[in-house]
mmCIF file of C-alpha atoms in Angstrom:
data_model
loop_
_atom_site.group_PDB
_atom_site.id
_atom_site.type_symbol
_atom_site.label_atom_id
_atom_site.label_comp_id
_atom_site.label_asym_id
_atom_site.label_seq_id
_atom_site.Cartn_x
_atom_site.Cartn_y
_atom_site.Cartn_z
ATOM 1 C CA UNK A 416 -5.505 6.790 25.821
ATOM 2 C CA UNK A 417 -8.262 8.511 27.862
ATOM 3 C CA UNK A 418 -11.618 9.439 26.530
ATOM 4 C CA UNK A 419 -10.547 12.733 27.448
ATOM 5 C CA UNK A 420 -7.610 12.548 25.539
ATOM 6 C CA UNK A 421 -9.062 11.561 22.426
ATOM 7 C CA UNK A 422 -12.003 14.052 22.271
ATOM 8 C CA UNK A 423 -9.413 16.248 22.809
ATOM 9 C CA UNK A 424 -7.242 15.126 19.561
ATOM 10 C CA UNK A 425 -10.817 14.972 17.879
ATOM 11 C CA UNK A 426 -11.646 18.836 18.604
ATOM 12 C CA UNK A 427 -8.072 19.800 17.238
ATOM 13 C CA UNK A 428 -8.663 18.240 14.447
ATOM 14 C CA UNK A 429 -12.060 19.578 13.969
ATOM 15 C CA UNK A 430 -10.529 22.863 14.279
ATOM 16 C CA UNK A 431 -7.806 22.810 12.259
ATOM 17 C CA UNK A 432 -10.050 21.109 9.136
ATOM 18 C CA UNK A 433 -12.431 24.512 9.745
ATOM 19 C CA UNK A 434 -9.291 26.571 9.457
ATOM 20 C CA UNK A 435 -7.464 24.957 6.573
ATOM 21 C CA UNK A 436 -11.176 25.282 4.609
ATOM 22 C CA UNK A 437 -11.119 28.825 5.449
ATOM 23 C CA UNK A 438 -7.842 29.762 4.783
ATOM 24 C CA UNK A 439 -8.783 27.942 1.090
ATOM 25 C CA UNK A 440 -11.893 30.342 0.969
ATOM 26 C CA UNK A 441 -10.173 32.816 1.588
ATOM 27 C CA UNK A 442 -7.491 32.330 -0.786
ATOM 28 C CA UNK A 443 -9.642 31.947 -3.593
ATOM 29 C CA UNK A 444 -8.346 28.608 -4.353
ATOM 30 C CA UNK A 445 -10.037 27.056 -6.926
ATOM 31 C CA UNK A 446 -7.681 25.945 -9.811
ATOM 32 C CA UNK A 447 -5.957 22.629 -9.353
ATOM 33 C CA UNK A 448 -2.614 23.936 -11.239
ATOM 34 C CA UNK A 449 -1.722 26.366 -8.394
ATOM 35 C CA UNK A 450 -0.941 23.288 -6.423
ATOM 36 C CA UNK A 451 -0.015 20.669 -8.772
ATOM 37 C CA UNK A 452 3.912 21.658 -8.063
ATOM 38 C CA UNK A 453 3.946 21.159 -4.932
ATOM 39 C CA UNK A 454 4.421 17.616 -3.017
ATOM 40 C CA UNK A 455 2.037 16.567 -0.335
ATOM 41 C CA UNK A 456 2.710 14.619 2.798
ATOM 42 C CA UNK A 457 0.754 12.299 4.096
ATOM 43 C CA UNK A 458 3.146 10.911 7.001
ATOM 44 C CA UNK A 459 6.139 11.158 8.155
ATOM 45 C CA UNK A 460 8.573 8.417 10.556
ATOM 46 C CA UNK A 461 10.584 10.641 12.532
ATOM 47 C CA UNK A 462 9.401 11.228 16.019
ATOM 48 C CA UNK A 463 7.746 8.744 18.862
ATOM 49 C CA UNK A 464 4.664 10.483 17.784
ATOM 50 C CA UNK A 465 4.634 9.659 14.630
ATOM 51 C CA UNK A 466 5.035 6.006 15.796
ATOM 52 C CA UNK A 467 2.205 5.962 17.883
ATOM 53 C CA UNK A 468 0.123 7.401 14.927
ATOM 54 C CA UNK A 469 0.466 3.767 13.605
ATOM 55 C CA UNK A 470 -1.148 0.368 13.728
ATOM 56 C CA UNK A 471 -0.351 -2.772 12.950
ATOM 57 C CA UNK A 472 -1.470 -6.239 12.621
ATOM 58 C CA UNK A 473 -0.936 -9.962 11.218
ATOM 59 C CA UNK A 474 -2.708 -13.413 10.753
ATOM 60 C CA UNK A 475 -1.117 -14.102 14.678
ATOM 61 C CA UNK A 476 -4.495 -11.487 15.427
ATOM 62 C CA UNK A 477 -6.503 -14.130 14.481
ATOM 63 C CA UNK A 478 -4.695 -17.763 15.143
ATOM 64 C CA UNK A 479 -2.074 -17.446 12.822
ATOM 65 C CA UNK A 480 1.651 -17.715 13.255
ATOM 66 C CA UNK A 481 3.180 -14.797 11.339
ATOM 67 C CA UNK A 482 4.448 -11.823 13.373
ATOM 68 C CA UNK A 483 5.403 -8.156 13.382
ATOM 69 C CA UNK A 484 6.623 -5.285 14.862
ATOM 70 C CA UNK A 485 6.976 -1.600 14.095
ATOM 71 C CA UNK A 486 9.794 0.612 15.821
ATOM 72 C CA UNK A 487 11.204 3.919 15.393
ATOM 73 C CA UNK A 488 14.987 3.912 14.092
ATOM 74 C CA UNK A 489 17.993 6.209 14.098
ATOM 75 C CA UNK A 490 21.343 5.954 11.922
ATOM 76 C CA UNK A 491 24.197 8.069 11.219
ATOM 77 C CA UNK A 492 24.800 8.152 7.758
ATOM 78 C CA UNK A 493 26.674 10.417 4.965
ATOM 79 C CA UNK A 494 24.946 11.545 2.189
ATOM 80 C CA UNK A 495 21.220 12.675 1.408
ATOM 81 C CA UNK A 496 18.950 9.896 3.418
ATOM 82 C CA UNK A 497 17.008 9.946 6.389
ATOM 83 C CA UNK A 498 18.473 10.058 9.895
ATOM 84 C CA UNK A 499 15.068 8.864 11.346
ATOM 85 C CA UNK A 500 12.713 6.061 10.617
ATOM 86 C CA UNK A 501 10.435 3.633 10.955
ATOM 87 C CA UNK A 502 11.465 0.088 10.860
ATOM 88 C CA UNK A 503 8.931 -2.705 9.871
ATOM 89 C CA UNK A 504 9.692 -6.020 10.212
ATOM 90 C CA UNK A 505 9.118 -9.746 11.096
ATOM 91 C CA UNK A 506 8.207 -13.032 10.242
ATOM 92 C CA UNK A 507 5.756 -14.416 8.095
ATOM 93 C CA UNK A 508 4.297 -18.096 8.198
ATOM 94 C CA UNK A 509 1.895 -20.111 5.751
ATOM 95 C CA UNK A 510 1.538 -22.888 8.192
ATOM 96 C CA UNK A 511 -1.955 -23.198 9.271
ATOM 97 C CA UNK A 512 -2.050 -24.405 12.823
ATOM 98 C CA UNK A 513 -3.750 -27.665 13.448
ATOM 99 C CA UNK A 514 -7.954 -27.448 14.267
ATOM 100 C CA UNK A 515 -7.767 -23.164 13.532
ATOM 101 C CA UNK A 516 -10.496 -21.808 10.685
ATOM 102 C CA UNK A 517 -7.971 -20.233 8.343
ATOM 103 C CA UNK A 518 -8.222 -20.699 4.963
ATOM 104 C CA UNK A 519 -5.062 -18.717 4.328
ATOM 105 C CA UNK A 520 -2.073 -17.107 6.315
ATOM 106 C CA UNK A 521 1.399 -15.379 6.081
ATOM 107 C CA UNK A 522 0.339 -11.922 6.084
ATOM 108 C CA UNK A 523 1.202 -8.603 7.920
ATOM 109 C CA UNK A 524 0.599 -5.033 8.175
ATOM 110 C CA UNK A 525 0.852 -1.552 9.207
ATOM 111 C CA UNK A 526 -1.049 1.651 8.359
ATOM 112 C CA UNK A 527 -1.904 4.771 10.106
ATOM 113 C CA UNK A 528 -4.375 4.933 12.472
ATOM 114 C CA UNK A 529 -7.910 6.667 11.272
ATOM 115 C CA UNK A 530 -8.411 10.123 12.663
ATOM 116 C CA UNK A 531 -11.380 11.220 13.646
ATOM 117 C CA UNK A 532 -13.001 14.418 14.593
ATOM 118 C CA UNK A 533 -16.081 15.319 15.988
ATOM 119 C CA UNK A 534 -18.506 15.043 13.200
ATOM 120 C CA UNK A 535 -16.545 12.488 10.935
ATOM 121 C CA UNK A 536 -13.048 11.197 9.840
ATOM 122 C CA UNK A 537 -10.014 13.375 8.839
ATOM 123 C CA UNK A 538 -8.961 12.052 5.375
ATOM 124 C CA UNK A 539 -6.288 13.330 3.081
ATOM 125 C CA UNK A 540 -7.535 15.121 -0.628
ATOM 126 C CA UNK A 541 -4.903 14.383 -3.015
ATOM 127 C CA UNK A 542 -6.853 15.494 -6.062
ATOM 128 C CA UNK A 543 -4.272 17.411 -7.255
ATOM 129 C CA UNK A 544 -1.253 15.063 -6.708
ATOM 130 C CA UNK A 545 -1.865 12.127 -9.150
ATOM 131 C CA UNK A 546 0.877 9.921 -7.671
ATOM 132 C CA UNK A 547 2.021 8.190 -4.439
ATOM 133 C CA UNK A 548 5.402 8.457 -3.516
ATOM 134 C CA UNK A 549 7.167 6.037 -0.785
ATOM 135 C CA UNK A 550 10.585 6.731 0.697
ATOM 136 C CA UNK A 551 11.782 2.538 1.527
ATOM 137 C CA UNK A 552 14.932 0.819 2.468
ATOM 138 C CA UNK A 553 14.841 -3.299 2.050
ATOM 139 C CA UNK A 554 17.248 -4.393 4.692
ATOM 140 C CA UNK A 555 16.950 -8.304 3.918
ATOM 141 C CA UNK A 556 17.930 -7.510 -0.415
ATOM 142 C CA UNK A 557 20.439 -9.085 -2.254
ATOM 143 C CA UNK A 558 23.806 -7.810 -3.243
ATOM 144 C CA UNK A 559 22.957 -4.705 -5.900
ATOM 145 C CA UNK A 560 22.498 -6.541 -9.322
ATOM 146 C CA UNK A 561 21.243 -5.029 -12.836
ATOM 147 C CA UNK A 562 17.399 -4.658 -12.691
ATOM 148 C CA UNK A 563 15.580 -6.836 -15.730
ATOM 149 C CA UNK A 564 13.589 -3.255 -17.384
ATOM 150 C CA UNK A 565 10.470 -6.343 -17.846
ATOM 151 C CA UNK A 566 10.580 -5.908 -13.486
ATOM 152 C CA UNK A 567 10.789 -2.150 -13.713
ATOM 153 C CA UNK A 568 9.090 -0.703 -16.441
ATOM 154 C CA UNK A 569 5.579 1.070 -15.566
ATOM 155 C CA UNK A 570 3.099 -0.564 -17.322
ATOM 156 C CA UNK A 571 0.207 0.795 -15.539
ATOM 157 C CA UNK A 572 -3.552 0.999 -17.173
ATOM 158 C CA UNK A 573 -4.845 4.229 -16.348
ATOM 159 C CA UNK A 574 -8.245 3.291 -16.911
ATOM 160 C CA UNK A 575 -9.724 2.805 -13.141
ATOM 161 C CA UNK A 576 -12.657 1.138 -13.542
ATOM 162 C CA UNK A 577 -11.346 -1.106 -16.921
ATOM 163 C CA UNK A 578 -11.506 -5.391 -16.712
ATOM 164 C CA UNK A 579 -10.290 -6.230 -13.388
ATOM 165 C CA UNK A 580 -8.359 -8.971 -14.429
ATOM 166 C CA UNK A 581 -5.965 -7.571 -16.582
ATOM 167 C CA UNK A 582 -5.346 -4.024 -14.380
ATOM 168 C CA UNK A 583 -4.870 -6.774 -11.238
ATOM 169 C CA UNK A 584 -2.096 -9.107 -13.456
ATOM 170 C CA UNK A 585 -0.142 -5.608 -13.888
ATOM 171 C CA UNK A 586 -0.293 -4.298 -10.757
ATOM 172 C CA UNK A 587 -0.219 -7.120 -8.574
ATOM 173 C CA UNK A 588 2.361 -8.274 -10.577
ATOM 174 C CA UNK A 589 0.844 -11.495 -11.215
ATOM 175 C CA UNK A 590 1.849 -13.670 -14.695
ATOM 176 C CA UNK A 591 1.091 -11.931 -18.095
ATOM 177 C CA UNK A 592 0.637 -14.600 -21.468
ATOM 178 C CA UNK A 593 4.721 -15.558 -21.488
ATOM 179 C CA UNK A 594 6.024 -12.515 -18.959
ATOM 180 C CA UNK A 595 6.096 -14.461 -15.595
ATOM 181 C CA UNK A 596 5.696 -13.356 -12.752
ATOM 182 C CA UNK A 597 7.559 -10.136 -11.042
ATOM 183 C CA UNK A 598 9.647 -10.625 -8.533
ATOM 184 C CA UNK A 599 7.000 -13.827 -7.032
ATOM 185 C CA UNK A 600 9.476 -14.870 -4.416
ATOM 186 C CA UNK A 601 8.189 -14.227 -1.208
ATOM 187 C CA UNK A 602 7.909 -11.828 0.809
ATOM 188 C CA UNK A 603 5.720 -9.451 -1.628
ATOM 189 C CA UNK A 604 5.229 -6.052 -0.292
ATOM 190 C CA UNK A 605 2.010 -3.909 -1.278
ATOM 191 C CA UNK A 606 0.925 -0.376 -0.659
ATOM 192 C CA UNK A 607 -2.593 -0.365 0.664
ATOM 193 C CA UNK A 608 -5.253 2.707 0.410
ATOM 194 C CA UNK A 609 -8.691 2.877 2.207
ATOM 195 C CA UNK A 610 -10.986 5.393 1.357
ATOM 196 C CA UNK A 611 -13.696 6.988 3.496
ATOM 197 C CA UNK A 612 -16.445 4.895 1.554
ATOM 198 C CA UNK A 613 -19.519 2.842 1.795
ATOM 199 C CA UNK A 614 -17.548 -0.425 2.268
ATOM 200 C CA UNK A 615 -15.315 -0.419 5.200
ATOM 201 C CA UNK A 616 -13.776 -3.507 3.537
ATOM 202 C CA UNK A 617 -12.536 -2.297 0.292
ATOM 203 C CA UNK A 618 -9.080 -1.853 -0.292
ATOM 204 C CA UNK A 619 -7.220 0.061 -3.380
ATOM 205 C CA UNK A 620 -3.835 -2.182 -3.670
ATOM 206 C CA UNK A 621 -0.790 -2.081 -5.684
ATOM 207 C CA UNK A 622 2.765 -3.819 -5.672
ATOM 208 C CA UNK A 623 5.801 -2.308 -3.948
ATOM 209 C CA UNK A 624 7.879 -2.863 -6.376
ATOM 210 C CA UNK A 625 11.787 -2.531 -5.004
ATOM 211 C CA UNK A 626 14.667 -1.243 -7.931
ATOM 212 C CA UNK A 627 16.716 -4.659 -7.231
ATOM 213 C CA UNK A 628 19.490 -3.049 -8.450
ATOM 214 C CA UNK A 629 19.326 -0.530 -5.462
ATOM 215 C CA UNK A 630 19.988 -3.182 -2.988
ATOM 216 C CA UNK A 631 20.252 -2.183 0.666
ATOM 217 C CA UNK A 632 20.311 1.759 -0.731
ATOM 218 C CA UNK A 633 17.322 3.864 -0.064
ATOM 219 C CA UNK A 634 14.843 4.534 -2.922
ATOM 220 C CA UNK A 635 11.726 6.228 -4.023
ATOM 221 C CA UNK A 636 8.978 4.058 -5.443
ATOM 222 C CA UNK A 637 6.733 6.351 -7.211
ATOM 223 C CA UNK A 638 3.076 4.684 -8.105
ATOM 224 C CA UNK A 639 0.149 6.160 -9.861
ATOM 225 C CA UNK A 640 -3.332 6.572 -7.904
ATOM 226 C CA UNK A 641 -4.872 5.289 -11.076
ATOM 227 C CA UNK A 642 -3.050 2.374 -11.091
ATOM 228 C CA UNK A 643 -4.241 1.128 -7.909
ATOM 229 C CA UNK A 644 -6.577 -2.570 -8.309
ATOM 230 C CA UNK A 645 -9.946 -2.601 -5.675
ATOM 231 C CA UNK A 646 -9.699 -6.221 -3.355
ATOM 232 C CA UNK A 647 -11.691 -6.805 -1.056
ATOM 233 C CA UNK A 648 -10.962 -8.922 1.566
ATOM 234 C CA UNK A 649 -8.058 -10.330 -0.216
ATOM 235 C CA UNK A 650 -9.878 -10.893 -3.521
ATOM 236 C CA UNK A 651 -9.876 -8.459 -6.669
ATOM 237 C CA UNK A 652 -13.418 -6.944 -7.170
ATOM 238 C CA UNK A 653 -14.704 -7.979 -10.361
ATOM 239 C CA UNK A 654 -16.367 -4.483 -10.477
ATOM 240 C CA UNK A 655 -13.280 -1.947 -10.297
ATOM 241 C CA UNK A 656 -14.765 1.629 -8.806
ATOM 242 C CA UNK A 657 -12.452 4.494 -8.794
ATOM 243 C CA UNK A 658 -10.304 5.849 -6.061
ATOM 244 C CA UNK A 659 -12.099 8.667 -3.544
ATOM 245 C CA UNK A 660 -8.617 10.412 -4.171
ATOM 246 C CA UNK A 661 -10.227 13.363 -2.070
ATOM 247 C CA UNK A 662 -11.052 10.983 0.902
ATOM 248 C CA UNK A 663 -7.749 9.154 1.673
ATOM 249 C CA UNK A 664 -8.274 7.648 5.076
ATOM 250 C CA UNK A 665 -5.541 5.063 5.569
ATOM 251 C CA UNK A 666 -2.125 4.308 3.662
ATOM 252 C CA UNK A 667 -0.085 1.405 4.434
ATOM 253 C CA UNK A 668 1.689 -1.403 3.290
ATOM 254 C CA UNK A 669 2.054 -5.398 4.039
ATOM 255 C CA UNK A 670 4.072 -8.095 3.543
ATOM 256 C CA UNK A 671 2.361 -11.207 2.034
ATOM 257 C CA UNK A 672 3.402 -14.351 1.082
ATOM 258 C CA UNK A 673 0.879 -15.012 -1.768
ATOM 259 C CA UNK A 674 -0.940 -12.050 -3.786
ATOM 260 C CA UNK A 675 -4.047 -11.503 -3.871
ATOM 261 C CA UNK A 676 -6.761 -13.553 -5.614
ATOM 262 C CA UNK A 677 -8.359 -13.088 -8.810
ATOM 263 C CA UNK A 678 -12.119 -13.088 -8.831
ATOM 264 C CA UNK A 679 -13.666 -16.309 -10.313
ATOM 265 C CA UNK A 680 -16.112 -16.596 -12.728
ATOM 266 C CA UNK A 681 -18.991 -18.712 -13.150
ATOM 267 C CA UNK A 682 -18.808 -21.472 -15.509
ATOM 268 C CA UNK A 683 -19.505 -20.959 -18.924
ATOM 269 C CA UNK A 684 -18.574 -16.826 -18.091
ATOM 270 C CA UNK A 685 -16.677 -15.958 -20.804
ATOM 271 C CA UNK A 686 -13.282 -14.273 -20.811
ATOM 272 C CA UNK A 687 -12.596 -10.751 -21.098
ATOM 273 C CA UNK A 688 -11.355 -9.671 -24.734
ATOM 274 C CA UNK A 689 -8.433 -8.674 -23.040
ATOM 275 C CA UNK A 690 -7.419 -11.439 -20.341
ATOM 276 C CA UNK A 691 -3.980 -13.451 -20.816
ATOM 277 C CA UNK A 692 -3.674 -17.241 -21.896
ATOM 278 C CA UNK A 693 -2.590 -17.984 -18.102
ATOM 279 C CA UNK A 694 -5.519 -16.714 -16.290
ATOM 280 C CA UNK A 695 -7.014 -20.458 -15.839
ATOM 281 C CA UNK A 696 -3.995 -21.012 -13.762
ATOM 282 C CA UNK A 697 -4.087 -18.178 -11.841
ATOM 283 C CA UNK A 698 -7.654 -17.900 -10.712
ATOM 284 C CA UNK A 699 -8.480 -20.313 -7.893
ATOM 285 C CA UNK A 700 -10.308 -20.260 -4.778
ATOM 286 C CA UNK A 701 -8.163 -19.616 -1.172
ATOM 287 C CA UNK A 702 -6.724 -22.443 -0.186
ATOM 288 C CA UNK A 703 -5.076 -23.581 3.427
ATOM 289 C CA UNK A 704 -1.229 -21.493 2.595
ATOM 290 C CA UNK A 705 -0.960 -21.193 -1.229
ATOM 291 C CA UNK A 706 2.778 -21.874 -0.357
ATOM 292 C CA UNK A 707 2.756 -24.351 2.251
ATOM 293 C CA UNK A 708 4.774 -24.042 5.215
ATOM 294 C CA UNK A 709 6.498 -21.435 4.288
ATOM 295 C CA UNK A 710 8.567 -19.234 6.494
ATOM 296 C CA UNK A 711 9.998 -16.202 5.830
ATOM 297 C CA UNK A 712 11.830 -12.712 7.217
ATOM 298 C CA UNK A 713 11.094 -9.247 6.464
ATOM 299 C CA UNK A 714 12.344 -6.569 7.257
ATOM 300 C CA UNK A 715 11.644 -2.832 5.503
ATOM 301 C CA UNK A 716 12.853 0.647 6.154
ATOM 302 C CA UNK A 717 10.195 3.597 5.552
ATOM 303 C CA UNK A 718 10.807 6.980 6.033
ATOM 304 C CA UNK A 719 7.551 8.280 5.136
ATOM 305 C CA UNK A 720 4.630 8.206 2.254
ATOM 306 C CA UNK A 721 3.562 11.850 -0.228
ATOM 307 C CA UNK A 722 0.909 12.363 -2.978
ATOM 308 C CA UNK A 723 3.282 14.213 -5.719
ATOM 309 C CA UNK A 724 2.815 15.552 -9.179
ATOM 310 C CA UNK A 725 5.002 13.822 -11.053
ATOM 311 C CA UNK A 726 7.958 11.186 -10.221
ATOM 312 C CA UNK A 727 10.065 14.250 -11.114
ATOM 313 C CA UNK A 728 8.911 15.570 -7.838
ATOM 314 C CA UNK A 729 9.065 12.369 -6.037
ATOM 315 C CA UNK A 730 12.776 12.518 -6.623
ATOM 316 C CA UNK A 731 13.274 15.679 -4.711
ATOM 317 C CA UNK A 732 11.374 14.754 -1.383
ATOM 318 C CA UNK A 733 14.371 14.473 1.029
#
């Protein structure tokens, strides 16, 4: 794309943020109710232009051996789902090749691209829509089975900046005193949030976890902002800041093969009050492919990303 082009797409923006903050002037629009009804979309994965609104990436960027690719998609189908899609999907690898730096691999990625205009970034304000809302299809899931409620139930801790440790075991899905793991067979899929904040390198984070008992079907996964766990660069911040909900700048999601890492303490740091029997275990420092070797597909269906105001809503987006 031209310089040209993109100051062009910058000045549009510009535009239509100066218009949309008018028309909210204008409107009087001050009380979060008179929206909280309403669903907002943050992207949809229906047209070539939506495609090339995205970005993608994996450890092959950087010497690693895991791959992806993001496509647009069309199917016939009866019934309420989509018609149009995007398609993400690859390979993912652990295996460090021989002489690189890596400490750890098998990761990829997609998000939207950032947006800028000409003073600053376009960013999404989803004050008044308290969850995310993901429209996915797992093409590589087993036969439909019952779903375990211990795999499904939404156990979130609404308290964003709480001990890190125990808001990062729930929503990373990590082990919990005698509750293992959820679902820890690779690959693990996460929904990924960046902010328009001081550090370019935080990362708001939270499981994608799939209804096993929806198979191959379409579903919703519906996720609370406040639920969301602060990494940064693939390790949970021991200091958990809350979301800018009104400055959204990315939202994405990745396939990993390992989770991210818990912070480690110093010796003789004590354990928070609240922090499982298992957390010894689980915090360690990156190592070369926490699962060595390992090589696995992916391959996920989504049809596009909202802030809603309830899961109610959520239900009700196609």
């Amino acid at each position: 794309m031209s310089f040209v082009s993109r100051l062009g797409q910058a000045l549009r923006r510009s535009l239509l943020g100066v218009k949309n903050d008018t028309a909210r002037i204008m409107r009087m629009e001050v009380s979060a109710m008179e929206h909280a009804t309403d669903s907002q979309l943050l992207y949809k994965l229906a047209t070539p232009a939506d495609l090339e609104q995205m970005a993608t990436g994996a450890d092959s960027d950087i010497g690693g051996l895991s791959r992806c690719h993001f496509s647009l998609e069309r199917e016939t189908q009866e019934g309420k789902v989509p018609s149009v899609f995007g398609r993400f999907y690859g390979t993912l690898s652990s295996q460090i090749p021989r002489g690189s730096s890596l400490e750890r691999s098998g990761y990829a990625a997609f998000r939207n691209k950032t947006r800028p205009t000409l003073f600053s970034m376009q960013t999404w304000d989803t004050s008044f829509h308290p969850y995310l809302a993901i429209l996915v299809r797992n093409r590589l899931a087993s036969s439909s089975t019952p779903s375990s409620p211990s795999l499904r139930s939404a156990l979130h801790a609404n308290d964003q900046t709480g001990p890190a440790i125990p808001r990062a075991v729930e929503a990373l899905g990590l082990p919990y005193g005698n509750v293992p793991a959820r679902s820890p067979d690779p690959p693990l899929f996460f929904v990924n949030i960046q902010t328009d904040g001081p550090v370019t390198t935080d990362l708001y984070q939270h499981r994608l976890f799939l209804d096993e008992s929806q198979g191959t079907n379409w579903q919703t996964i519906t996720i609370p902002f406040d639920s969301f766990v602060l990494t940064n660069l693939g390790v949970v911040s021991d200091l958990q800041v809350s979301m800018l909900r009104e400055k959204i700048l990315t939202v994405g999601v990745s396939a990993l093969v390992d989770p991210p890492l818990l912070p480690v303490r110093e010796e003789g740091e004590p354990e928070p009050a609240t922090a499982p029997e298992t957390l010894g275990a689980l915090r360690r420092e990156p190592s070369r492919g926490g699962k060595r070797d390992t090589l696995v597909k992916f391959d996920l269906d989504i049809a596009g990303i909202w802030a809603v105001a309830s899961p109610v809503d959520a239900m009700q987006l196609l």
